């Protein structure tokens, strides 16, 4: 079977776009080939900073001949329908159609379509130019004299050459010939820009890879990552250090080089007084370099860093390392200035007195000064939701309400809430927004804040995703909940809710954060009442409580499904008024445990049978007695079931009051045998209307008893 090699070589593609672009190229071409009637055994994409490549194996040499019938309208159909059929079938006149007869439907038109197979080269030559012209780059450009013409080629960077060869391993492959904006496909590529810039003639994928390697180009991005990581670890180890690994940076750096050469640079020890996070971000963001730490150290960094060059220098990379070191030192000088400035006094203290009084701040402390400035400058949080200062005041009030619920000291909670956003006015966070929270914690500890207050300034942002840890310190929990609930109620109040896949304010993440904090810390909280208090800060928000609660139910379902809970059990215990998320979780857990037993499964079958019979009779408007009258019982099974329902209902109700859902479920399980006996020995639809109505009322009691813990009708099985 023939193989296809495609390479699109250009100027440097931004690293962040490479992986997706290669995947898009594979999907677009593979889908196009299949749609054209070809099949293939395997397809894999490759990329470097200067090329996207595809290796498609086992591609059929020719598409199959196609014969199909397209059924048309009746021969008596109006002209408009006939013309539509002709367009669909590609016929020029109705004379080209055939007439078929059906005993029931009469005569109708049928088009017999025959399409001869096409050579794969022809299909490829037709597909690739269209893919190139319509490629979904996030950003693209035009270049050269042709760029002035309407409809000229656009690419992420100037496209320079195209390799496209096709053929079986046993034969010389052919060049699939096509041209796009003056660039003609061929079998010639080029190696490393500096080490091997000359032309290279290639035949098929295997020799293409080998020749590129000889020309100092490692085609496989994952292999480049392996080379970089292994060499970086080895160089660090040889110098008594450990590499601080960074998967995101590794992915980016592998997209910056075709021939990775790993080197070590250094900076002065004095810069190590800067927090490790700041050093790491400075070097990462500005120089795309990795940091190292002394062997076995948990937090401290060393003054050596790892860089990745794209060339093998004659001096072994000394000048490259030295040049990178100069830039790193300049950047760290800036970072050191930011770090020291943040610990000093602000020049406009006299203007901050009123804000300091509003938040009970101590203007002798640097972080307090930054909070006062945040309020004084009226920094906007959202145009419809006011300033950051107003938001901090709301978070403080809400956190104080939550403090007793989560077992936190109200004074510490109030202090943490006031300082939580203060680091937004620091120089370091201004330079590196990723460090908000982390720097707040450092500055809080430096000015002698309680450890729980310092921790909350960082942890109130958590969890920031499904894999992020949740805060556990009560002070952090209170401020984190207040922060997220203020955000959610605020955006609900101004009707800026998530829609479809759009969630610009990350409200789903905020709600999931509240869910995880409450559930994983086993915190009981009535959301309805806390929503009411939060909505009181916004005009017209109170009417949104039920809608926001439904949104939380959806987030809880997502969370529980990710934990392995059955969707039907979740639906069975949630009602529109359920506002205690932990109670919902406990009910789901208890219901799942019950249904894992034979008694539970049999009880489910019996109660669903009772509910189905009752629902069917209610639909027919059959009389159902208002209550059960024991005097109308004729069978022992009725009496036993009635006694069991009374007992189960009472015990389950008491257990639910005690919030012992496992016991509540266990109380219901005693119904299993009497329910089974009832359906085996009793005819519900008795001829006597009073007896029938009484028996239906007994079924209603079964439904009411089980509804105390879950809606069994929603459970599958």
XYZ file of C-alpha atoms in Angstrom:
717
model
C 0.000 0.000 0.000
C 1.383 3.471 -0.823
C 2.430 6.011 1.801
C 2.039 9.781 1.723
C 4.601 12.303 2.984
C 3.578 15.948 3.315
C 5.707 18.785 4.663
C 4.750 22.465 4.838
C 7.903 24.482 5.603
C 7.718 28.113 6.668
C 9.346 30.794 8.753
C 9.189 30.176 12.521
C 5.745 29.129 13.776
C 4.912 30.397 17.308
C 5.513 27.555 19.770
C 2.032 27.802 21.288
C 0.411 27.090 17.905
C 2.502 24.169 16.678
C 0.927 21.112 18.323
C -2.652 22.105 17.489
C -1.735 23.133 13.943
C -0.149 19.754 13.244
C -3.237 18.007 14.634
C -5.507 20.200 12.526
C -3.477 19.363 9.405
C -3.756 15.627 10.076
C -7.492 15.786 10.719
C -8.284 17.987 7.719
C -6.312 15.882 5.255
C -7.332 12.505 6.689
C -11.005 13.488 6.734
C -10.749 14.791 3.174
C -9.143 11.586 1.943
C -11.806 9.414 3.565
C -14.590 11.616 2.232
C -13.104 11.218 -1.250
C -13.316 7.432 -0.958
C -9.775 6.557 0.158
C -8.761 4.585 3.231
C -5.519 4.554 5.222
C -3.925 2.430 7.933
C -2.271 5.079 10.105
C -1.572 8.806 10.186
C 0.759 10.749 12.435
C 1.654 14.419 12.561
C 5.013 16.058 13.362
C 6.137 19.627 13.883
C 9.160 21.816 14.465
C 9.423 25.613 14.626
C 9.767 25.687 10.817
C 7.630 22.833 9.512
C 4.441 20.801 9.839
C 4.702 17.239 8.537
C 2.359 14.290 7.990
C 3.151 10.614 7.614
C 0.125 8.712 6.256
C 0.690 4.964 5.873
C -1.243 2.414 3.842
C -3.226 4.860 1.736
C -5.242 3.244 -1.028
C -3.917 4.067 -4.503
C -7.357 4.704 -5.969
C -10.882 5.359 -4.770
C -13.529 2.788 -5.598
C -16.053 3.072 -8.406
C -19.352 4.229 -6.947
C -22.834 3.205 -8.046
C -25.745 4.617 -6.116
C -29.432 5.236 -6.516
C -31.007 8.539 -5.499
C -34.729 8.263 -4.990
C -36.732 11.179 -6.326
C -40.308 12.431 -6.201
C -43.417 10.933 -7.732
C -43.792 11.258 -11.496
C -46.844 13.411 -10.744
C -44.920 15.754 -8.429
C -44.871 19.504 -9.157
C -42.092 20.944 -11.298
C -40.385 22.563 -8.314
C -39.868 19.177 -6.630
C -38.577 17.660 -9.879
C -36.045 20.466 -10.352
C -34.810 20.024 -6.788
C -34.296 16.319 -7.451
C -32.325 17.049 -10.622
C -30.011 19.442 -8.768
C -29.446 16.952 -5.976
C -28.687 14.106 -8.374
C -26.613 16.226 -10.762
C -28.831 15.458 -13.772
C -29.367 17.919 -16.590
C -32.911 16.762 -17.446
C -35.570 14.373 -16.189
C -34.946 12.224 -19.264
C -31.730 11.023 -17.587
C -33.712 9.614 -14.650
C -35.363 6.197 -14.437
C -38.947 5.510 -13.417
C -39.576 2.874 -10.756
C -42.972 1.576 -9.652
C -44.260 0.773 -6.191
C -47.600 -1.025 -5.675
C -48.539 1.364 -2.876
C -46.818 4.612 -3.834
C -47.090 4.465 -7.590
C -44.397 5.597 -10.060
C -41.446 7.714 -8.919
C -38.139 8.926 -10.338
C -34.776 7.357 -9.504
C -31.324 8.588 -10.549
C -28.714 5.898 -11.192
C -25.383 7.553 -10.449
C -22.050 6.045 -11.488
C -18.826 7.683 -10.358
C -15.557 6.172 -11.575
C -12.754 5.868 -9.038
C -9.990 8.452 -8.998
C -6.245 8.145 -8.486
C -5.060 9.066 -4.993
C -2.534 11.551 -6.445
C -5.359 13.429 -8.139
C -7.372 13.573 -4.917
C -4.359 14.715 -2.860
C -3.430 17.396 -5.395
C -6.973 18.716 -5.145
C -7.236 18.559 -1.346
C -3.951 20.022 -0.097
C -4.174 23.491 -1.709
C -7.667 23.925 -0.292
C -6.480 22.909 3.168
C -3.582 25.364 3.006
C -5.817 28.222 1.874
C -8.424 27.535 4.573
C -6.126 26.524 7.431
C -7.501 27.600 10.857
C -4.530 29.556 12.214
C -5.452 31.795 15.182
C -3.502 34.532 13.390
C -2.076 34.554 9.868
C -0.279 36.938 7.528
C 0.294 37.782 3.869
C 3.725 38.541 2.427
C 5.588 39.480 -0.736
C 4.331 41.199 -3.904
C 1.363 38.815 -4.223
C 0.015 39.896 -0.821
C -1.586 42.963 -2.395
C -3.895 40.813 -4.497
C -7.327 39.911 -3.084
C -7.547 36.285 -1.974
C -3.764 35.823 -1.813
C -2.316 33.069 0.362
C -2.301 33.604 4.111
C -0.197 31.522 6.490
C 0.977 31.921 10.065
C 4.413 32.941 8.736
C 5.659 33.065 5.112
C 5.284 29.602 3.556
C 8.530 28.637 1.795
C 8.239 25.118 0.380
C 5.976 22.077 0.140
C 7.070 18.445 0.011
C 4.458 15.947 -1.164
C 5.501 12.425 -2.206
C 3.367 9.309 -2.651
C 4.138 5.680 -3.410
C 4.700 2.160 -2.076
C 7.912 1.115 -0.321
C 8.894 -1.123 -3.227
C 8.811 1.634 -5.838
C 10.167 5.109 -6.344
C 7.550 7.518 -4.950
C 6.117 10.205 -7.183
C 5.769 13.893 -6.421
C 2.114 14.838 -6.121
C 2.134 17.933 -8.284
C 0.205 21.073 -7.387
C 0.891 24.775 -6.954
C -0.394 27.426 -4.586
C 0.498 31.100 -5.004
C 3.686 30.298 -6.885
C 4.874 27.584 -4.490
C 5.032 24.272 -6.345
C 5.117 20.983 -4.491
C 8.221 18.856 -4.806
C 10.573 16.487 -3.008
C 13.093 19.042 -1.719
C 13.272 20.349 1.828
C 15.914 22.193 3.851
C 17.679 21.400 7.102
C 18.695 23.508 10.079
C 18.737 27.220 9.318
C 22.403 27.623 10.389
C 23.967 24.157 10.445
C 22.569 22.743 7.177
C 20.667 25.362 5.168
C 21.125 23.615 1.824
C 18.498 21.641 -0.145
C 17.751 18.005 0.720
C 16.022 15.629 -1.693
C 13.726 13.163 0.074
C 11.770 10.125 -1.091
C 9.518 8.892 1.684
C 9.046 9.461 5.419
C 11.822 7.212 6.744
C 14.610 8.759 4.697
C 13.034 12.201 5.215
C 13.463 11.808 8.988
C 16.999 10.409 8.659
C 18.151 13.166 6.315
C 16.649 15.867 8.511
C 18.441 14.386 11.519
C 21.696 14.486 9.590
C 20.890 18.099 8.791
C 20.486 18.932 12.517
C 16.668 18.799 12.674
C 14.892 16.549 15.196
C 11.442 16.211 13.642
C 9.605 14.554 16.551
C 8.616 17.184 19.139
C 8.206 14.596 21.885
C 11.737 13.342 21.217
C 13.034 16.921 21.400
C 11.334 17.196 24.793
C 12.971 13.957 25.945
C 16.397 15.195 24.816
C 15.969 18.536 26.579
C 14.692 16.995 29.815
C 17.362 14.273 29.974
C 20.227 16.659 29.182
C 18.929 19.288 31.624
C 18.691 16.719 34.415
C 22.188 15.418 33.656
C 23.805 18.873 33.566
C 22.105 19.848 36.812
C 23.135 16.576 38.489
C 26.728 16.976 37.324
C 26.797 20.324 39.139
C 25.285 18.985 42.357
C 21.856 20.410 41.565
C 18.307 19.290 40.811
C 16.333 20.574 37.842
C 13.058 22.301 38.762
C 10.907 20.638 36.137
C 8.225 22.580 34.292
C 6.086 20.720 31.735
C 4.586 23.881 30.246
C 8.007 25.460 29.723
C 9.377 22.193 28.334
C 6.573 22.113 25.760
C 7.253 25.725 24.796
C 11.036 25.378 24.562
C 10.765 22.235 22.419
C 8.824 24.400 19.967
C 11.598 26.994 19.794
C 14.419 24.735 18.603
C 14.970 22.170 15.858
C 18.296 20.957 17.268
C 18.215 21.277 21.081
C 21.496 22.059 22.802
C 21.213 22.290 26.590
C 23.562 24.671 28.453
C 23.942 26.077 31.962
C 24.118 29.758 32.882
C 24.463 31.534 36.206
C 23.713 34.752 38.060
C 24.970 36.351 41.272
C 24.143 34.747 44.634
C 22.794 38.084 45.924
C 19.684 37.670 43.789
C 18.686 34.609 45.836
C 17.233 36.970 48.451
C 14.316 37.356 46.028
C 11.486 34.821 46.640
C 11.966 31.628 44.649
C 8.660 32.062 42.824
C 9.720 35.489 41.565
C 13.124 34.238 40.375
C 11.527 31.304 38.612
C 8.884 33.392 36.860
C 11.386 36.079 35.890
C 13.714 33.580 34.246
C 10.863 31.565 32.744
C 8.878 34.454 31.297
C 11.763 36.515 29.953
C 14.378 33.938 28.926
C 12.448 30.659 28.630
C 14.963 29.032 30.986
C 14.656 26.444 33.755
C 15.809 27.080 37.312
C 17.680 24.647 39.547
C 17.911 24.030 43.275
C 20.606 22.502 45.496
C 20.388 18.717 45.473
C 17.712 17.579 47.931
C 16.455 21.098 48.706
C 12.692 21.514 48.827
C 12.259 25.253 48.269
C 15.552 27.123 47.882
C 16.939 27.783 44.422
C 20.537 27.862 43.212
C 22.104 30.630 41.164
C 22.388 28.359 38.102
C 19.800 28.085 35.362
C 19.317 25.819 32.330
C 18.877 27.245 28.843
C 18.206 25.552 25.508
C 20.007 26.810 22.406
C 19.233 25.984 18.778
C 22.853 25.680 17.626
C 26.062 23.884 18.544
C 28.482 26.756 19.096
C 32.196 26.328 18.414
C 33.070 27.447 21.951
C 30.757 24.871 23.496
C 28.079 27.479 24.173
C 30.062 29.711 26.552
C 29.090 32.957 24.824
C 25.448 31.876 24.560
C 25.341 31.061 28.282
C 27.100 34.319 29.132
C 24.703 36.375 27.004
C 21.672 34.734 28.591
C 23.205 35.343 32.010
C 23.504 39.078 31.279
C 19.809 39.286 30.368
C 18.781 37.209 33.387
C 20.802 39.457 35.698
C 19.090 42.544 34.254
C 15.663 40.997 34.741
C 16.483 39.880 38.280
C 17.700 43.387 39.073
C 14.221 44.610 38.188
C 12.646 41.855 40.295
C 14.882 42.733 43.260
C 13.815 46.344 42.955
C 10.132 45.319 42.921
C 10.640 43.054 45.942
C 12.333 45.741 48.021
C 9.924 48.473 46.931
C 6.942 46.396 48.051
C 8.365 46.271 51.566
C 8.798 50.026 51.798
C 6.351 52.849 52.421
C 4.201 54.293 49.673
C 4.848 57.949 48.811
C 1.157 58.927 48.996
C 0.369 57.780 52.545
C -1.313 61.056 53.445
C -3.978 60.366 50.810
C -4.781 56.910 52.179
C -5.971 57.828 55.672
C -9.692 57.687 54.894
C -9.445 54.293 53.182
C -7.320 52.978 56.039
C -10.005 54.035 58.511
C -12.748 52.375 56.433
C -10.981 49.009 56.600
C -9.287 49.406 60.011
C -5.837 49.287 58.396
C -2.479 50.057 59.991
C -0.597 52.392 57.655
C 2.691 51.453 59.312
C 2.432 48.070 57.583
C 3.297 47.754 53.851
C 0.482 45.366 52.918
C -2.082 47.523 54.724
C -0.835 50.492 52.714
C -1.400 48.573 49.472
C -4.959 47.702 50.482
C -5.647 51.321 51.350
C -4.328 52.376 47.959
C -6.452 49.728 46.188
C -9.524 51.312 47.779
C -8.375 54.920 47.364
C -7.682 54.548 43.628
C -11.179 53.142 43.027
C -9.759 50.304 40.936
C -12.679 48.819 39.001
C -13.613 45.188 39.549
C -16.426 45.252 36.983
C -18.272 48.186 35.458
C -21.609 46.993 36.865
C -20.259 45.618 40.148
C -18.189 48.513 41.412
C -14.632 48.810 42.666
C -12.217 46.334 44.195
C -12.551 48.220 47.487
C -16.322 47.777 47.491
C -15.861 44.121 46.659
C -13.422 43.611 49.547
C -15.990 45.168 51.901
C -18.646 42.733 50.640
C -16.306 39.746 50.972
C -15.448 40.803 54.540
C -19.121 40.968 55.580
C -19.909 37.628 53.962
C -16.794 35.954 55.405
C -17.776 37.127 58.904
C -21.199 35.512 58.392
C -19.515 32.284 57.354
C -16.913 32.225 60.137
C -19.072 30.469 62.781
C -20.366 27.994 60.183
C -16.848 26.822 59.286
C -15.424 27.135 62.805
C -13.139 30.106 62.168
C -12.148 32.997 64.423
C -14.241 35.971 63.166
C -11.461 38.477 63.905
C -8.909 36.523 61.875
C -11.431 36.061 59.076
C -12.127 39.795 58.941
C -8.415 40.611 58.844
C -7.731 37.998 56.134
C -10.617 39.231 53.982
C -9.338 42.808 54.152
C -5.791 41.834 53.124
C -6.775 39.185 50.546
C -6.602 41.511 47.515
C -3.923 43.899 48.815
C -1.091 42.354 46.814
C -2.829 43.454 43.604
C -1.204 46.835 44.316
C 2.308 45.410 44.722
C 5.045 45.849 42.133
C 5.799 42.125 41.925
C 2.191 41.157 41.180
C 1.965 44.021 38.714
C 4.859 42.435 36.823
C 3.773 38.821 37.399
C -0.022 38.535 37.847
C 0.388 34.765 38.257
C 1.829 35.452 41.727
C -1.253 37.138 43.165
C -2.056 35.460 46.435
C 1.377 33.864 46.781
C 3.005 37.281 47.232
C 0.220 38.367 49.545
C 1.092 35.459 51.812
C 4.802 36.328 51.816
C 4.207 39.999 52.539
C 1.662 39.141 55.258
C 4.180 36.926 57.045
C 6.870 39.590 56.719
C 4.680 42.114 58.544
C 3.844 39.648 61.308
C 0.301 38.557 60.441
C -1.203 35.446 62.016
C -0.232 32.362 59.941
C -3.901 31.652 59.187
C -4.399 35.193 57.899
C -1.293 34.918 55.718
C -2.390 31.526 54.386
C -5.853 32.864 53.527
C -4.424 35.662 51.356
C -3.114 32.932 49.051
C -5.578 30.093 49.578
C -8.784 32.093 49.113
C -8.244 31.741 45.338
C -8.274 27.938 45.625
C -9.301 25.574 44.190
C -8.611 26.953 40.716
C -9.439 23.733 38.920
C -10.542 20.125 39.471
C -6.985 18.999 40.290
C -6.107 21.924 42.575
C -6.243 21.303 46.321
C -8.983 22.866 48.435
C -8.187 25.071 51.455
C -8.650 23.381 54.831
C -7.704 26.095 57.348
C -11.044 27.512 58.612
C -9.951 31.107 57.972
C -8.974 30.282 54.385
C -12.223 28.364 53.909
C -14.368 31.287 55.079
C -12.629 33.841 52.837
C -12.506 31.463 49.848
C -16.239 30.781 50.110
C -17.033 34.475 50.535
C -14.898 35.452 47.545
C -16.521 32.900 45.230
C -20.069 33.462 46.475
C -19.710 37.223 46.051
C -18.533 36.686 42.483
C -21.387 34.325 41.649
C -24.183 36.347 43.220
C -22.792 39.537 41.685
C -22.757 38.242 38.144
C -26.141 36.578 38.618
C -27.537 39.893 39.843
C -26.421 41.666 36.644
C -27.510 38.713 34.483
C -24.011 37.848 33.239
C -24.418 34.070 33.491
C -22.498 31.379 31.584
C -24.116 30.466 28.272
C -23.276 27.301 26.345
C -19.507 27.006 26.152
C -18.966 30.676 27.028
C -17.976 31.482 30.598
C -15.753 34.588 30.441
C -15.795 35.167 34.199
C -15.056 31.501 35.121
C -18.307 31.196 37.069
C -18.504 27.426 36.579
C -15.048 27.116 38.134
C -16.103 29.345 41.046
C -19.214 27.256 41.716
C -17.261 24.015 41.480
C -14.785 25.528 43.950
C -17.599 26.162 46.437
C -18.877 22.610 45.909
C -15.448 21.093 46.546
C -14.719 23.256 49.597
C -18.036 22.329 51.236
C -18.018 18.644 50.351
C -14.357 17.850 50.891
C -14.271 19.740 54.201
C -17.619 18.141 55.208
C -19.197 21.563 55.860
C -22.953 21.965 56.311
C -24.173 25.216 54.746
C -27.662 26.261 53.693
C -26.993 27.976 50.392
C -30.400 29.628 50.193
C -29.826 31.777 53.284
C -26.250 32.680 52.391
C -27.350 33.570 48.825
C -29.964 35.912 50.294
C -27.303 37.681 52.365
C -24.947 37.936 49.400
C -27.654 39.138 47.012
C -28.594 41.854 49.506
C -25.468 43.685 48.297
C -26.888 43.977 44.777
C -30.058 45.572 43.463
C -32.564 43.098 42.060
C -30.588 39.973 42.853
C -32.899 38.227 45.329
C -35.103 36.828 42.564
C -32.134 34.857 41.225
C -31.736 32.547 44.241
C -33.536 29.520 42.765
C -31.733 29.895 39.430
C -28.313 30.097 41.101
C -29.195 27.100 43.285
C -30.041 25.104 40.131
C -26.645 26.116 38.716
C -24.987 24.706 41.846
C -26.961 21.483 41.458
C -25.525 21.116 37.949
C -21.967 21.708 39.232
C -22.514 19.194 42.047
C -23.689 16.608 39.522
C -20.535 17.161 37.460
C -18.383 16.797 40.576
C -20.124 13.639 41.813
C -20.036 12.007 38.369
C -16.295 12.649 38.251
C -16.101 10.898 41.627
C -17.871 7.870 40.140
C -21.404 8.439 41.454
C -24.319 7.276 39.319
C -26.210 10.087 37.615
C -29.595 8.530 38.419
C -28.857 8.373 42.148
C -27.918 12.056 42.125
C -31.167 12.932 40.327
C -33.086 10.786 42.800
C -31.993 12.762 45.866
C -31.804 16.340 44.512
C -34.930 18.463 44.643
C -35.229 22.092 43.477
C -35.089 23.148 47.142
C -32.047 21.068 48.160
C -29.539 23.667 49.335
C -27.258 21.630 51.601
C -24.691 20.115 49.255
C -23.075 17.900 51.865
C -26.465 16.436 52.778
C -27.071 15.628 49.094
C -23.715 13.851 48.930
C -24.472 11.829 52.046
C -27.869 10.833 50.663
C -26.257 9.693 47.401
C -23.658 7.689 49.311
C -26.296 6.026 51.516
C -28.574 5.280 48.553
C -25.688 3.759 46.614
C -24.800 1.543 49.576
C -28.427 0.375 49.890
C -28.698 -0.475 46.186
C -25.463 -2.461 46.356
C -27.332 -5.013 48.515
C -29.821 -7.626 47.346
C -32.460 -6.192 49.695
C -31.939 -2.756 48.193
C -32.268 -3.960 44.621
C -35.407 -5.950 45.418
C -36.876 -2.997 47.324
C -36.208 -0.758 44.313
C -38.036 -3.180 42.026
C -41.017 -3.424 44.397
C -41.343 0.295 45.068
C -41.056 1.125 41.354
C -43.791 -1.419 40.643
C -45.976 0.212 43.281
C -45.249 3.678 41.894
C -45.963 2.598 38.313
C -49.307 1.032 39.204
C -50.261 4.074 41.247
C -49.217 6.490 38.484
C -51.177 4.548 35.866
C -54.345 4.551 37.987
C -53.937 8.243 38.846
C -53.636 8.992 35.139
C -56.938 7.142 34.566
C -58.394 9.179 37.454
C -59.110 5.990 39.422
C -60.235 6.768 42.947
C -57.415 6.637 45.516
C -58.459 6.816 49.153
C -57.211 9.784 51.168
C -55.847 7.431 53.799
C -55.440 3.715 54.482
C -58.332 2.061 56.351
C -57.169 -1.203 58.033
C -60.802 -2.378 58.350
C -60.899 -2.871 54.557
C -57.947 -5.290 54.523
C -58.877 -8.780 53.325
C -55.434 -10.406 53.090
C -52.675 -10.943 55.638
C -50.172 -9.503 53.124
C -52.023 -6.165 53.264
C -51.852 -6.091 57.036
C -48.161 -6.983 57.129
C -47.302 -4.368 54.505
C -49.311 -1.709 56.350
C -47.486 -2.476 59.610
C -44.108 -2.479 57.836
C -44.809 0.852 56.105
C -45.800 2.455 59.425
C -42.619 1.176 61.057
C -40.327 2.096 58.133
C -41.869 5.537 57.710
C -41.429 6.336 61.390
C -37.883 4.988 61.704
C -36.728 6.528 58.412
C -38.260 9.886 59.332
C -36.501 9.861 62.714
C -33.188 8.883 61.102
C -33.527 11.692 58.542
C -34.160 14.182 61.367
C -30.929 12.912 62.925
C -29.302 13.171 59.464
C -28.375 9.499 59.646
C -29.112 8.630 56.040
C -27.580 5.156 56.187
C -29.993 4.210 58.973
C -32.848 5.800 57.025
C -32.062 3.632 54.017
C -31.720 0.571 56.241
C -35.133 1.319 57.748
C -36.669 1.259 54.297
C -35.021 -2.043 53.410
C -37.395 -3.884 55.796
C -40.141 -3.175 53.253
C -38.595 -5.552 50.759
C -40.268 -8.792 51.941
C -43.753 -7.381 52.702
C -43.821 -5.520 49.373
C -42.903 -8.705 47.505
C -45.547 -10.698 49.419
C -48.175 -8.037 48.726
C -47.685 -8.170 44.975
C -47.572 -11.975 44.987
C -50.788 -12.451 46.970
C -52.908 -9.346 46.494
C -54.796 -8.068 43.444
C -54.657 -4.266 43.633
C -57.517 -3.656 41.188
C -60.170 -5.444 43.204
C -63.728 -5.340 41.900
C -64.836 -3.624 45.103
C -64.131 0.083 44.535
C -63.507 0.794 48.233
C -61.019 -2.080 48.569
C -59.252 -0.985 45.366
C -59.031 2.644 46.545
C -57.694 1.458 49.915
C -55.021 -0.715 48.291
C -53.979 2.161 46.028
C -53.698 4.356 49.124
C -51.384 1.709 50.607
C -49.200 1.959 47.489
C -49.203 5.724 47.947
C -47.886 5.194 51.487
C -45.001 3.122 50.070
C -44.197 5.936 47.661
C -44.384 8.542 50.417
C -42.135 6.497 52.709
C -39.410 6.071 50.109
C -39.742 9.676 48.879
C -38.448 10.779 52.277
C -34.986 9.674 51.205
C -35.086 9.575 47.391
C -37.323 9.609 44.344
C -37.037 5.912 43.455
C -38.792 6.493 40.127
C -35.654 8.247 38.832
C -33.394 5.291 39.594
C -32.478 3.045 36.673
C -33.014 -0.643 37.317
